[in-house]
CSV table of C-alpha atoms in Angstrom, one decimal:
chain,number,residue,atom,x,y,z
A,1,MET,CA,34.0,8.5,7.9
A,2,LYS,CA,34.9,11.6,9.9
A,3,PHE,CA,31.8,13.7,10.4
A,4,VAL,CA,32.3,17.5,10.2
A,5,SER,CA,29.5,19.9,10.9
A,6,ILE,CA,28.6,21.4,7.6
A,7,LEU,CA,25.8,23.9,7.6
A,8,LEU,CA,23.9,24.5,4.4
A,9,LEU,CA,21.8,27.6,4.1
A,10,LEU,CA,18.7,27.1,2.0
A,11,ILE,CA,15.7,29.2,1.2
A,12,CYS,CA,12.4,27.7,2.0
A,13,GLN,CA,9.0,28.5,0.4
A,14,GLU,CA,8.3,31.2,3.0
A,15,VAL,CA,11.6,32.9,2.1
A,16,LYS,CA,13.2,32.2,5.5
A,17,ASN,CA,16.7,31.1,6.0
A,18,VAL,CA,16.7,27.5,7.2
A,19,GLU,CA,19.9,25.9,8.5
A,20,ILE,CA,20.1,22.2,7.8
A,21,ASP,CA,23.0,19.8,8.5
A,22,PRO,CA,23.2,17.3,5.6
A,23,LEU,CA,25.3,14.9,7.6
A,24,LYS,CA,22.5,14.5,10.2
A,25,THR,CA,20.0,13.5,7.5
A,26,ILE,CA,17.9,10.5,8.6
A,27,ILE,CA,18.0,7.8,5.9
A,28,TRP,CA,16.0,4.6,5.6
A,29,GLY,CA,14.2,2.3,3.1
A,30,PRO,CA,14.7,-0.9,1.2
A,31,GLY,CA,16.6,0.9,-1.6
A,32,LEU,CA,19.6,0.9,0.7
A,33,LYS,CA,20.0,-2.8,0.1
A,34,PRO,CA,19.6,-3.2,-3.6
A,35,ASP,CA,21.2,-6.7,-3.8
A,36,LYS,CA,19.0,-8.1,-1.0
A,37,VAL,CA,15.6,-6.5,-1.8
A,38,THR,CA,14.2,-6.9,-5.3
A,39,MET,CA,11.3,-4.6,-6.3
A,40,ARG,CA,10.2,-3.0,-9.5
A,41,ALA,CA,10.9,0.4,-7.8
A,42,ARG,CA,13.4,0.5,-4.9
A,43,TYR,CA,13.1,3.5,-2.7
A,44,ILE,CA,14.9,5.5,0.0
A,45,PHE,CA,13.5,8.1,2.4
A,46,LEU,CA,15.5,11.2,3.5
A,47,GLN,CA,14.5,13.3,6.4
A,48,PHE,CA,16.4,16.6,6.7
A,49,VAL,CA,17.4,17.8,10.1
A,50,ASP,CA,18.3,21.4,11.1
A,51,SER,CA,21.4,22.6,12.9
A,52,TYR,CA,19.6,22.2,16.2
A,53,GLY,CA,18.9,18.5,15.6
A,54,LYS,CA,15.2,19.0,14.8
A,55,ASN,CA,13.5,17.5,11.8
A,56,LEU,CA,12.4,19.9,9.2
A,57,THR,CA,8.6,20.1,8.8
A,58,GLU,CA,8.4,22.0,5.5
A,59,SER,CA,10.1,21.7,2.2
A,60,PRO,CA,13.6,23.3,2.1
A,61,GLY,CA,13.1,24.2,-1.5
A,62,LYS,CA,13.2,22.8,-5.1
A,63,ASP,CA,16.1,20.9,-6.6
A,64,ILE,CA,17.9,20.7,-3.2
A,65,ILE,CA,19.2,17.2,-3.9
A,66,SER,CA,20.7,15.5,-6.9
A,67,VAL,CA,20.8,11.7,-7.5
A,68,SER,CA,23.3,9.7,-9.4
A,69,ILE,CA,23.2,6.0,-10.0
A,70,GLN,CA,25.8,4.1,-12.1
A,71,GLY,CA,26.3,0.5,-12.8
A,72,GLN,CA,27.3,-2.1,-15.4
A,73,THR,CA,25.6,-5.1,-17.0
A,74,SER,CA,27.2,-8.5,-17.0
A,75,THR,CA,28.7,-7.7,-20.4
A,76,GLY,CA,30.2,-4.4,-19.2
A,77,HIS,CA,27.7,-2.0,-20.7
A,78,THR,CA,26.2,0.9,-18.8
A,79,CYS,CA,23.1,0.0,-16.8
A,80,HIS,CA,20.2,2.3,-17.5
A,81,VAL,CA,18.5,3.2,-14.3
A,82,TRP,CA,15.4,5.4,-14.1
A,83,THR,CA,15.4,7.6,-11.0
A,84,GLN,CA,12.7,9.8,-9.5
A,85,THR,CA,12.9,12.3,-6.6
A,86,LEU,CA,9.7,13.1,-4.7
A,87,ASP,CA,9.6,16.1,-2.3
A,88,CYS,CA,7.0,15.3,0.4
A,89,LYS,CA,6.8,19.0,1.4
A,90,ASP,CA,7.3,18.0,5.1
A,91,GLY,CA,11.1,18.1,5.2
A,92,SER,CA,11.5,14.7,3.8
A,93,PHE,CA,12.2,13.3,0.3
A,94,ILE,CA,11.7,10.0,-1.4
A,95,VAL,CA,14.3,8.8,-4.0
A,96,ARG,CA,13.2,5.8,-6.0
A,97,TYR,CA,14.9,4.0,-8.9
A,98,LYS,CA,14.0,1.3,-11.3
A,99,LEU,CA,16.2,-1.2,-13.2
A,100,HIS,CA,15.4,-2.9,-16.5
A,101,ILE,CA,18.3,-5.4,-16.4
A,102,THR,CA,20.5,-7.0,-13.8
A,103,CYS,CA,23.3,-4.6,-12.7
A,104,PHE,CA,26.7,-5.0,-11.0
A,105,ASP,CA,29.0,-2.5,-9.2
A,106,LEU,CA,26.1,-0.2,-8.6
A,107,LYS,CA,27.0,3.1,-7.0
A,108,LEU,CA,24.2,5.4,-5.8
A,109,GLU,CA,25.0,8.9,-4.6
A,110,ILE,CA,22.7,11.6,-3.2
A,111,LYS,CA,24.1,15.1,-2.8
A,112,THR,CA,23.2,18.6,-2.0
A,113,GLU,CA,25.1,21.4,-3.8
A,114,ASN,CA,28.0,21.3,-1.4
A,115,SER,CA,27.8,18.1,0.5
A,116,SER,CA,27.4,14.3,0.0
A,117,ILE,CA,24.4,12.9,1.9
A,118,LEU,CA,24.5,9.2,0.9
A,119,SER,CA,26.8,6.8,-0.9
A,120,VAL,CA,25.8,3.2,-1.4
A,121,LYS,CA,28.0,0.8,-3.3
A,122,SER,CA,26.9,-2.8,-4.1
A,123,LYS,CA,28.8,-5.4,-6.1
A,124,GLY,CA,25.5,-7.0,-7.0
A,125,PRO,CA,23.9,-8.8,-8.6
A,126,ILE,CA,21.0,-6.3,-8.4
A,127,TYR,CA,18.1,-8.0,-10.0
A,128,GLU,CA,15.2,-6.4,-11.9
A,129,GLU,CA,11.6,-7.2,-11.0
A,130,GLU,CA,11.0,-9.8,-13.7
A,131,CYS,CA,14.0,-11.9,-12.8
A,132,TYR,CA,13.2,-15.3,-11.4
A,133,CYS,CA,16.0,-15.8,-8.8
A,134,PRO,CA,14.1,-16.6,-5.6
A,135,ASN,CA,15.8,-16.6,-2.2
A,136,SER,CA,15.8,-20.1,-0.8
A,137,SER,CA,15.1,-19.0,2.8
A,138,ILE,CA,11.9,-17.2,3.8
A,139,ASP,CA,13.4,-16.2,7.1
A,140,THR,CA,16.3,-14.5,5.4
A,141,TRP,CA,14.0,-12.8,2.9
A,142,LEU,CA,11.8,-11.5,5.7
A,143,GLU,CA,14.8,-10.3,7.6
A,144,ASN,CA,16.2,-8.5,4.5
A,145,LEU,CA,13.0,-6.6,4.1
A,146,GLU,CA,12.8,-5.9,7.8
A,147,CYS,CA,9.3,-7.3,7.9
A,148,SER,CA,7.3,-7.2,11.1
A,149,LYS,CA,7.4,-10.2,13.4
A,150,ASN,CA,3.8,-9.6,14.6
A,151,TYR,CA,0.8,-9.1,12.4
A,152,THR,CA,-2.3,-8.6,14.5
A,153,GLN,CA,-4.8,-9.4,11.7
A,154,ILE,CA,-2.9,-12.5,10.6
A,155,HIS,CA,-2.9,-13.9,14.1
A,156,LYS,CA,-6.6,-13.1,14.5
A,157,ASP,CA,-7.6,-14.6,11.2
A,158,LEU,CA,-5.7,-17.8,11.6
A,159,LEU,CA,-6.6,-18.4,15.2
A,160,SER,CA,-9.4,-20.8,14.4
A,161,PHE,CA,-7.4,-22.7,11.8
A,162,THR,CA,-5.0,-25.1,13.5
A,163,ASN,CA,-5.2,-28.2,11.4
A,164,VAL,CA,-6.7,-27.7,7.9
A,165,ASP,CA,-7.3,-30.8,5.7
A,166,PHE,CA,-8.4,-29.7,2.2
A,167,ASN,CA,-9.1,-33.4,1.4
A,168,LYS,CA,-12.1,-33.0,3.7
A,169,LEU,CA,-12.9,-29.4,2.8
A,170,ARG,CA,-12.2,-29.0,-0.9
A,171,GLU,CA,-15.5,-30.4,-2.3
A,172,SER,CA,-17.7,-28.7,0.3
A,173,ILE,CA,-16.1,-25.3,-0.3
A,174,VAL,CA,-16.6,-25.5,-4.0
A,175,LYS,CA,-20.2,-26.7,-3.5
A,176,ALA,CA,-21.0,-23.9,-1.1
A,177,TYR,CA,-19.4,-21.1,-3.2
A,178,ASP,CA,-19.7,-22.1,-6.8
A,179,LYS,CA,-22.5,-19.6,-7.5
A,180,PRO,CA,-21.6,-18.2,-10.9
A,181,GLY,CA,-24.1,-15.3,-10.8
A,182,SER,CA,-23.0,-13.9,-7.4
A,183,VAL,CA,-19.6,-15.4,-6.4
A,184,SER,CA,-16.3,-15.8,-8.1
A,185,LEU,CA,-13.7,-18.0,-6.5
A,186,CYS,CA,-10.2,-19.3,-7.4
A,187,HIS,CA,-8.6,-22.4,-5.9
A,188,TYR,CA,-4.8,-22.0,-5.8
A,189,VAL,CA,-2.0,-24.4,-5.2
A,190,ILE,CA,1.7,-23.4,-4.9
A,191,LYS,CA,3.8,-26.5,-5.5
A,192,SER,CA,7.6,-26.4,-5.8
A,193,ASN,CA,7.2,-22.6,-6.1
A,194,LYS,CA,5.0,-23.0,-9.2
A,195,ILE,CA,1.5,-21.6,-9.3
A,196,PHE,CA,-1.6,-23.5,-10.3
A,197,ARG,CA,-5.3,-22.6,-10.1
A,198,VAL,CA,-8.8,-23.3,-11.2
A,199,CYS,CA,-11.5,-20.7,-10.9
A,200,TYR,CA,-15.3,-20.8,-10.4
A,201,GLY,CA,-17.9,-18.2,-11.3
A,202,ARG,CA,-18.9,-16.0,-14.2
A,203,HIS,CA,-16.7,-13.0,-13.5
A,204,VAL,CA,-13.2,-14.2,-12.7
A,205,GLY,CA,-11.2,-11.3,-14.3
A,206,PHE,CA,-9.8,-10.2,-11.0
A,207,LYS,CA,-7.7,-13.4,-10.8
A,208,ILE,CA,-5.1,-11.3,-12.6
A,209,PHE,CA,-4.4,-9.4,-9.4
A,210,MET,CA,-3.9,-12.6,-7.4
A,211,ASP,CA,-1.8,-14.0,-10.2
A,212,SER,CA,0.4,-10.9,-10.2
A,213,ILE,CA,1.3,-10.9,-6.5
A,214,LEU,CA,1.9,-14.7,-6.5
A,215,LEU,CA,4.1,-14.4,-9.6
A,216,SER,CA,6.1,-11.5,-8.1
A,217,ILE,CA,6.6,-13.2,-4.7
A,218,THR,CA,7.7,-16.5,-6.1
A,219,ARG,CA,10.3,-14.7,-8.2
A,220,LYS,CA,11.7,-13.3,-5.0
A,221,VAL,CA,11.4,-16.1,-2.5
A,222,ILE,CA,10.6,-19.8,-2.5
A,223,LEU,CA,7.2,-20.3,-0.8
A,224,PRO,CA,6.3,-23.5,1.0
A,225,ASP,CA,3.8,-25.7,-0.7
A,226,ILE,CA,0.3,-24.4,0.1
A,227,GLU,CA,-3.3,-24.6,-1.0
A,228,PHE,CA,-6.0,-22.0,-0.5
A,229,PHE,CA,-9.2,-20.4,-1.9
A,230,VAL,CA,-9.4,-16.8,-2.9
A,231,ASN,CA,-12.6,-14.7,-3.1
A,232,LEU,CA,-12.5,-12.5,-6.2
A,233,GLY,CA,-15.3,-10.3,-5.1
A,234,ASP,CA,-15.4,-7.3,-2.8
A,235,TRP,CA,-17.8,-8.7,-0.2
A,236,PRO,CA,-16.4,-11.2,2.3
A,237,LEU,CA,-18.1,-14.6,2.1
A,238,VAL,CA,-17.9,-16.7,5.3
A,239,PRO,CA,-20.5,-15.8,7.9
A,240,GLN,CA,-19.4,-15.8,11.6
A,241,ASN,CA,-22.1,-18.3,12.5
A,242,GLY,CA,-21.4,-20.5,9.5
A,243,LYS,CA,-19.0,-23.4,8.8
A,244,ASN,CA,-15.4,-22.6,9.3
A,245,TYR,CA,-14.3,-22.4,5.7
A,246,PRO,CA,-10.9,-20.9,5.0
A,247,ILE,CA,-11.5,-18.3,2.3
A,248,PHE,CA,-8.9,-15.6,1.6
A,249,SER,CA,-10.5,-12.2,0.8
A,250,TRP,CA,-9.4,-8.6,0.2
A,251,CYS,CA,-11.9,-7.2,2.7
A,252,GLY,CA,-13.2,-8.4,6.0
A,253,SER,CA,-16.2,-7.5,8.2
A,254,TYR,CA,-17.3,-8.0,11.8
A,255,ASP,CA,-20.0,-10.4,10.7
A,256,THR,CA,-17.7,-12.6,8.6
A,257,LYS,CA,-14.5,-14.5,9.2
A,258,ASP,CA,-12.6,-14.5,5.9
A,259,ILE,CA,-8.8,-14.4,6.0
A,260,VAL,CA,-7.9,-10.9,5.0
A,261,MET,CA,-5.1,-10.0,2.5
A,262,PRO,CA,-4.0,-6.5,1.3
A,263,THR,CA,-6.5,-5.3,-1.3
A,264,TYR,CA,-5.9,-5.9,-5.0
A,265,ASP,CA,-5.7,-2.1,-5.3
A,266,ILE,CA,-2.8,-1.4,-2.9
A,267,THR,CA,-1.2,-4.6,-4.0
A,268,GLU,CA,-1.3,-3.7,-7.7
A,269,SER,CA,0.0,-0.2,-7.1
A,270,SER,CA,2.8,-1.6,-4.9
A,271,LEU,CA,3.9,-4.0,-7.7
A,272,GLU,CA,3.6,-1.5,-10.5
A,273,ALA,CA,5.1,1.6,-8.9
A,274,MET,CA,7.1,3.7,-11.4
A,275,GLY,CA,5.3,1.6,-14.1
A,276,ARG,CA,1.9,1.9,-15.7
A,277,VAL,CA,0.3,2.8,-12.3
A,278,MET,CA,0.7,6.4,-11.3
A,279,LEU,CA,-1.1,6.4,-8.0
A,280,ASP,CA,0.7,4.6,-5.2
A,281,ILE,CA,1.6,5.2,-1.5
A,282,LEU,CA,4.9,6.9,-2.5
A,283,SER,CA,3.6,9.1,-5.3
A,284,VAL,CA,0.8,10.4,-3.1
A,285,GLN,CA,3.4,11.7,-0.6
A,286,GLY,CA,5.4,13.4,-3.4
A,287,ASN,CA,2.4,15.1,-5.0
A,288,THR,CA,0.8,17.0,-2.1
A,289,ASP,CA,1.9,20.5,-3.2
A,290,THR,CA,-0.3,22.7,-0.9
A,291,PRO,CA,1.2,23.6,2.5
A,292,TRP,CA,-1.1,23.0,5.5
A,293,LYS,CA,-1.6,26.7,6.1
A,294,GLU,CA,-2.7,27.3,2.5
A,295,LYS,CA,-5.1,24.4,2.3
A,296,ILE,CA,-8.8,25.1,1.8
A,297,GLU,CA,-10.6,24.4,5.1
A,298,LYS,CA,-13.3,22.1,3.6
A,299,VAL,CA,-14.0,18.4,3.2
A,300,PHE,CA,-13.2,17.3,-0.3
A,301,TRP,CA,-14.7,14.1,-1.6
A,302,ARG,CA,-15.6,12.5,-4.9
A,303,GLY,CA,-17.0,9.0,-5.5
A,304,ARG,CA,-19.7,6.7,-6.9
A,305,ASP,CA,-23.2,6.3,-5.4
A,306,SER,CA,-22.1,3.0,-3.8
A,307,CYS,CA,-24.2,3.4,-0.5
A,308,ARG,CA,-27.0,5.5,0.9
A,309,GLU,CA,-24.6,7.4,3.2
A,310,ARG,CA,-22.9,8.9,0.1
A,311,LEU,CA,-26.2,10.4,-0.9
A,312,ASP,CA,-26.7,11.6,2.6
A,313,LEU,CA,-23.4,13.3,2.4
A,314,ILE,CA,-24.7,15.4,-0.5
A,315,ASP,CA,-27.7,16.4,1.5
A,316,ILE,CA,-25.4,17.5,4.4
A,317,SER,CA,-23.1,19.4,2.1
A,318,ARG,CA,-25.9,21.4,0.6
A,319,LYS,CA,-26.9,22.6,4.1
A,320,HIS,CA,-23.2,23.6,4.9
A,321,PRO,CA,-21.6,24.7,1.6
A,322,ASP,CA,-18.9,26.5,3.6
A,323,LEU,CA,-17.6,23.2,4.9
A,324,PHE,CA,-17.9,20.9,1.9
A,325,ASN,CA,-16.8,20.3,-1.7
A,326,VAL,CA,-18.3,16.9,-2.5
A,327,SER,CA,-20.0,15.3,-5.5
A,328,ILE,CA,-21.1,12.0,-6.9
A,329,THR,CA,-19.0,11.0,-10.0
A,330,ASN,CA,-21.1,8.2,-11.3
A,331,PHE,CA,-24.6,6.9,-10.7
A,332,PHE,CA,-25.2,3.1,-10.7
A,333,PHE,CA,-26.9,2.0,-7.6
A,334,PHE,CA,-29.3,4.9,-7.2
A,335,LYS,CA,-29.9,5.9,-10.8
A,336,ASN,CA,-33.5,6.8,-10.0
A,337,GLU,CA,-32.3,9.5,-7.7
A,338,MET,CA,-29.8,11.1,-10.1
A,339,ASP,CA,-32.0,14.2,-10.6
A,340,LYS,CA,-31.9,14.9,-6.8
A,341,TYR,CA,-28.2,14.1,-6.1
A,342,GLY,CA,-26.6,14.8,-9.5
A,343,PRO,CA,-25.6,15.6,-12.0
A,344,GLY,CA,-22.5,13.3,-11.9
A,345,GLN,CA,-19.2,15.2,-11.8
A,346,ASN,CA,-16.0,14.4,-13.6
A,347,HIS,CA,-13.4,12.3,-11.8
A,348,VAL,CA,-10.6,14.2,-10.0
A,349,SER,CA,-7.1,13.1,-9.5
A,350,LEU,CA,-6.5,12.0,-5.9
A,351,PHE,CA,-3.5,14.4,-5.9
A,352,HIS,CA,-5.9,17.3,-6.2
A,353,PHE,CA,-7.8,16.1,-3.1
A,354,PHE,CA,-5.0,17.4,-0.9
A,355,LYS,CA,-5.5,21.0,-1.8
A,356,TYR,CA,-8.2,20.7,0.9
A,357,LYS,CA,-7.5,20.2,4.6
A,358,TYR,CA,-10.1,17.5,5.3
A,359,GLN,CA,-10.7,14.2,3.6
A,360,LEU,CA,-13.6,11.8,4.2
A,361,ASN,CA,-13.2,8.0,4.1
A,362,ILE,CA,-16.7,6.7,3.6
A,363,ASP,CA,-17.6,3.1,2.6
A,364,GLY,CA,-18.5,2.1,-0.9
A,365,THR,CA,-19.9,-1.3,-1.4
A,366,VAL,CA,-17.5,-2.4,1.3
A,367,ALA,CA,-14.5,-0.6,2.8
A,368,ALA,CA,-13.2,2.3,0.7
A,369,TYR,CA,-9.9,1.1,-0.8
A,370,ARG,CA,-8.6,4.7,-1.0
A,371,PHE,CA,-8.1,4.8,2.7
A,372,PRO,CA,-4.3,4.0,2.6
A,373,TYR,CA,-3.7,6.8,0.1
A,374,LEU,CA,-5.6,9.3,2.3
A,375,LEU,CA,-3.6,8.3,5.3
A,376,ALA,CA,-0.4,8.8,3.3
A,377,GLY,CA,-1.4,12.3,2.1
A,378,ASP,CA,-1.2,15.4,4.2
A,379,ALA,CA,-4.8,16.1,5.2
A,380,LEU,CA,-6.9,15.2,8.2
A,381,VAL,CA,-8.9,12.0,7.5
A,382,LEU,CA,-12.4,11.7,8.9
A,383,LYS,CA,-13.3,8.0,8.8
A,384,GLN,CA,-16.9,6.7,8.9
A,385,GLU,CA,-17.6,4.0,11.4
A,386,SER,CA,-17.9,0.7,9.5
A,387,LYS,CA,-18.2,-3.0,9.9
A,388,TYR,CA,-15.8,-3.5,7.0
A,389,TYR,CA,-12.0,-3.5,7.4
A,390,GLU,CA,-8.7,-4.0,5.5
A,391,PHE,CA,-5.6,-5.8,6.6
A,392,PHE,CA,-4.2,-2.9,8.6
A,393,TYR,CA,-7.2,-1.5,10.4
A,394,ASN,CA,-6.5,-3.3,13.6
A,395,ASP,CA,-3.3,-1.3,14.0
A,396,LEU,CA,-4.9,2.1,13.6
A,397,VAL,CA,-5.8,4.2,16.6
A,398,SER,CA,-8.9,6.3,16.5
A,399,GLY,CA,-8.1,9.9,17.4
A,400,LYS,CA,-4.4,9.4,16.7
A,401,HIS,CA,-4.4,8.4,13.0
A,402,TYR,CA,-7.9,9.6,12.0
A,403,MET,CA,-11.0,11.3,13.3
A,404,PRO,CA,-13.9,8.9,13.7
A,405,VAL,CA,-17.3,9.8,12.3
A,406,ARG,CA,-20.6,8.1,13.0
A,407,ARG,CA,-22.0,5.7,10.5
A,408,ASP,CA,-25.0,7.9,9.7
A,409,LEU,CA,-22.6,11.0,9.4
A,410,LEU,CA,-24.8,12.9,11.9
A,411,ASP,CA,-21.7,14.2,13.7
A,412,LEU,CA,-19.7,15.0,10.6
A,413,VAL,CA,-20.4,18.8,10.7
A,414,GLU,CA,-19.5,18.9,14.4
A,415,LYS,CA,-16.2,17.0,13.7
A,416,ILE,CA,-15.2,19.4,10.9
A,417,LYS,CA,-15.9,22.5,13.1
A,418,TRP,CA,-13.8,20.9,15.9
A,419,ALA,CA,-10.9,20.4,13.4
A,420,LYS,CA,-11.2,24.1,12.3
A,421,GLU,CA,-11.1,25.2,16.0
A,422,HIS,CA,-8.2,22.8,16.9
A,423,ASP,CA,-5.9,23.2,13.9
A,424,GLU,CA,-2.7,22.2,15.6
A,425,GLU,CA,-4.3,19.0,16.9
A,426,ALA,CA,-5.7,18.3,13.4
A,427,LEU,CA,-2.2,18.7,12.0
A,428,ARG,CA,-0.7,16.4,14.6
A,429,ILE,CA,-3.2,13.6,13.6
A,430,THR,CA,-2.4,14.2,10.0
A,431,LYS,CA,1.3,13.8,10.6
A,432,SER,CA,0.7,10.7,12.6
A,433,ALA,CA,-1.4,9.2,9.8
A,434,ARG,CA,1.4,9.7,7.3
A,435,GLN,CA,3.9,8.1,9.6
A,436,PHE,CA,1.6,5.2,10.0
A,437,ALA,CA,1.5,4.8,6.2
A,438,ARG,CA,5.3,4.9,6.1
A,439,ASP,CA,5.5,2.3,8.9
A,440,ASN,CA,2.9,-0.1,7.5
A,441,LEU,CA,1.6,0.5,4.0
A,442,LEU,CA,4.6,0.9,1.7
A,443,PRO,CA,5.2,-1.6,-1.1
A,444,HIS,CA,7.6,-3.7,0.8
A,445,HIS,CA,5.1,-3.9,3.7
A,446,VAL,CA,2.5,-5.3,1.2
A,447,LEU,CA,5.0,-8.0,0.1
A,448,CYS,CA,5.9,-8.8,3.7
A,449,TYR,CA,2.3,-9.2,4.7
A,450,HIS,CA,1.6,-11.7,1.8
A,451,VAL,CA,4.7,-13.8,2.4
A,452,THR,CA,4.1,-13.9,6.2
A,453,LEU,CA,0.5,-14.9,5.7
A,454,PHE,CA,1.3,-17.7,3.2
A,455,ASN,CA,4.1,-18.9,5.4
A,456,GLU,CA,1.9,-19.0,8.5
A,457,TRP,CA,-0.8,-20.7,6.5
A,458,SER,CA,1.5,-23.5,5.4
A,459,LYS,CA,2.1,-24.5,9.0
A,460,ARG,CA,-1.7,-25.2,9.4
A,461,LEU,CA,-2.1,-27.5,6.4
A,462,LYS,CA,-2.5,-31.1,7.3
A,463,ASN,CA,-3.0,-32.6,3.9
A,464,LYS,CA,-0.2,-33.1,1.4
A,465,VAL,CA,-0.4,-30.3,-1.2
A,466,LYS,CA,-0.9,-31.6,-4.7
A,467,VAL,CA,-1.8,-30.2,-8.1
A,468,LEU,CA,-5.3,-31.2,-9.2
A,469,ASP,CA,-6.1,-32.5,-12.7
A,470,ASN,CA,-8.3,-29.6,-13.5
A,471,MET,CA,-5.8,-26.9,-12.6
A,472,GLU,CA,-3.8,-24.8,-15.0
A,473,GLU,CA,-0.3,-23.4,-14.4
A,474,VAL,CA,0.1,-19.6,-14.1
A,475,LEU,CA,3.4,-19.1,-15.9
A,476,GLN,CA,6.1,-16.6,-15.1
A,477,PRO,CA,6.7,-14.0,-17.9
A,478,LYS,CA,9.3,-15.0,-20.4
A,479,HIS,CA,12.4,-13.1,-19.3
A,480,SER,CA,16.0,-13.9,-19.8
A,481,CYS,CA,17.9,-13.6,-16.5
A,482,LYS,CA,20.9,-15.4,-15.1
A,483,CYS,CA,20.9,-16.1,-11.4
A,484,TYR,CA,24.1,-15.7,-9.4
A,485,SER,CA,25.4,-17.0,-6.1
A,486,ILE,CA,23.8,-15.4,-3.1
A,487,ASN,CA,27.3,-15.2,-1.5
A,488,VAL,CA,28.4,-12.3,-3.8
A,489,LYS,CA,30.0,-9.7,-1.5
A,490,HIS,CA,28.1,-6.5,-0.8
A,491,LYS,CA,29.5,-3.2,0.4
A,492,MET,CA,27.4,-0.3,1.7
A,493,GLU,CA,28.6,3.0,2.9
A,494,LEU,CA,26.5,5.6,4.6
């Protein structure tokens, strides 16, 4: 393709002429390989570049790009594809699309008024999320998704597990953690890419989240035979000085040694993007409508009374009303103090949070699971020091991706005042945080992490994996889908 310099004059929100070169647009994302990456919502990022080769940092305006996707079903009918364009207000856009049926001869085009930005053509098949047509090679699947080859947390968590024999551990794990009133645990086996489990405890409803990710993954790739236990509660279970039991959990802490997975929250939002879930890492980026210069220079926070520090936050805010807009939304743990710290306020959409320049990530009962969404937004995140962590915390850099705040919040006011006095530095951290989210916390990263973790775990199992008599099978959804040869030719043009 011969590239010709085409300058497109656009009017930005500040009514200034911005010269952008559509042919220099930076394009990336798993949606560029629709036949190799199956997701409920495939997505593509577009970063506009000006005529001087610099990335735009503000929205070039509404309705700048148009998206067209065409394809055919196996019977020659038109494929219905739902598309969505998200303006991230930082010079970048997200285009995502969702299939409801397997498509062929897919053609995706993204244009400006006068120029083509992207043309992707794929013979297919392009499978929908519910289609059970797993890739037989984990290595190929990981390569197709461009997964990381080095996960700090996985390496750390599995370091002490070199040879695991569940024939020797199984009964003692159940005995140690079968505490119906306080612990809920599920024992999973993946055998021949089928899922089996038995659960222990009184409150095992959260098994639906583990079921969902396992069902989704096994539709996409054939997992090795594995056996593992999953903690269905928020609190990690295995004390550092206790027996070396391998328990998979959604949250870790410095005084426990659970094997950490992406939380059920970010996992569910990744699987259900453009579905019944509205809040996900991509939608957050496309619903931050207030430019940095127009944001209110206060900390905005809403949440339950899950820890004492959240009540302390209310005390601090009342002494500095010019710096805070914070409220408790629901009283459960400290009902006897409702008169002092209430009344409880209505919930606010997370999208509304980003009308304010500063966000506070403060622990709940464990790590606050909203942290990924705050990083993906466009506000400075002040993070409370905590013993709890999620799967990605080890890759964060204090002062680069967020501003640290003491556990007792005693330096919170000081940090806010610093941010107000160093606005450019605060903006730099904010942009770095969003880039971190784009590099580590998108839906395909969540899939990558799970598959890599399960694959690495399989290498440490000494016993032969078998389905126990008391286990039930977790069945795939009933969905009619024909699988085709993986050797179907694919053509992509950029």
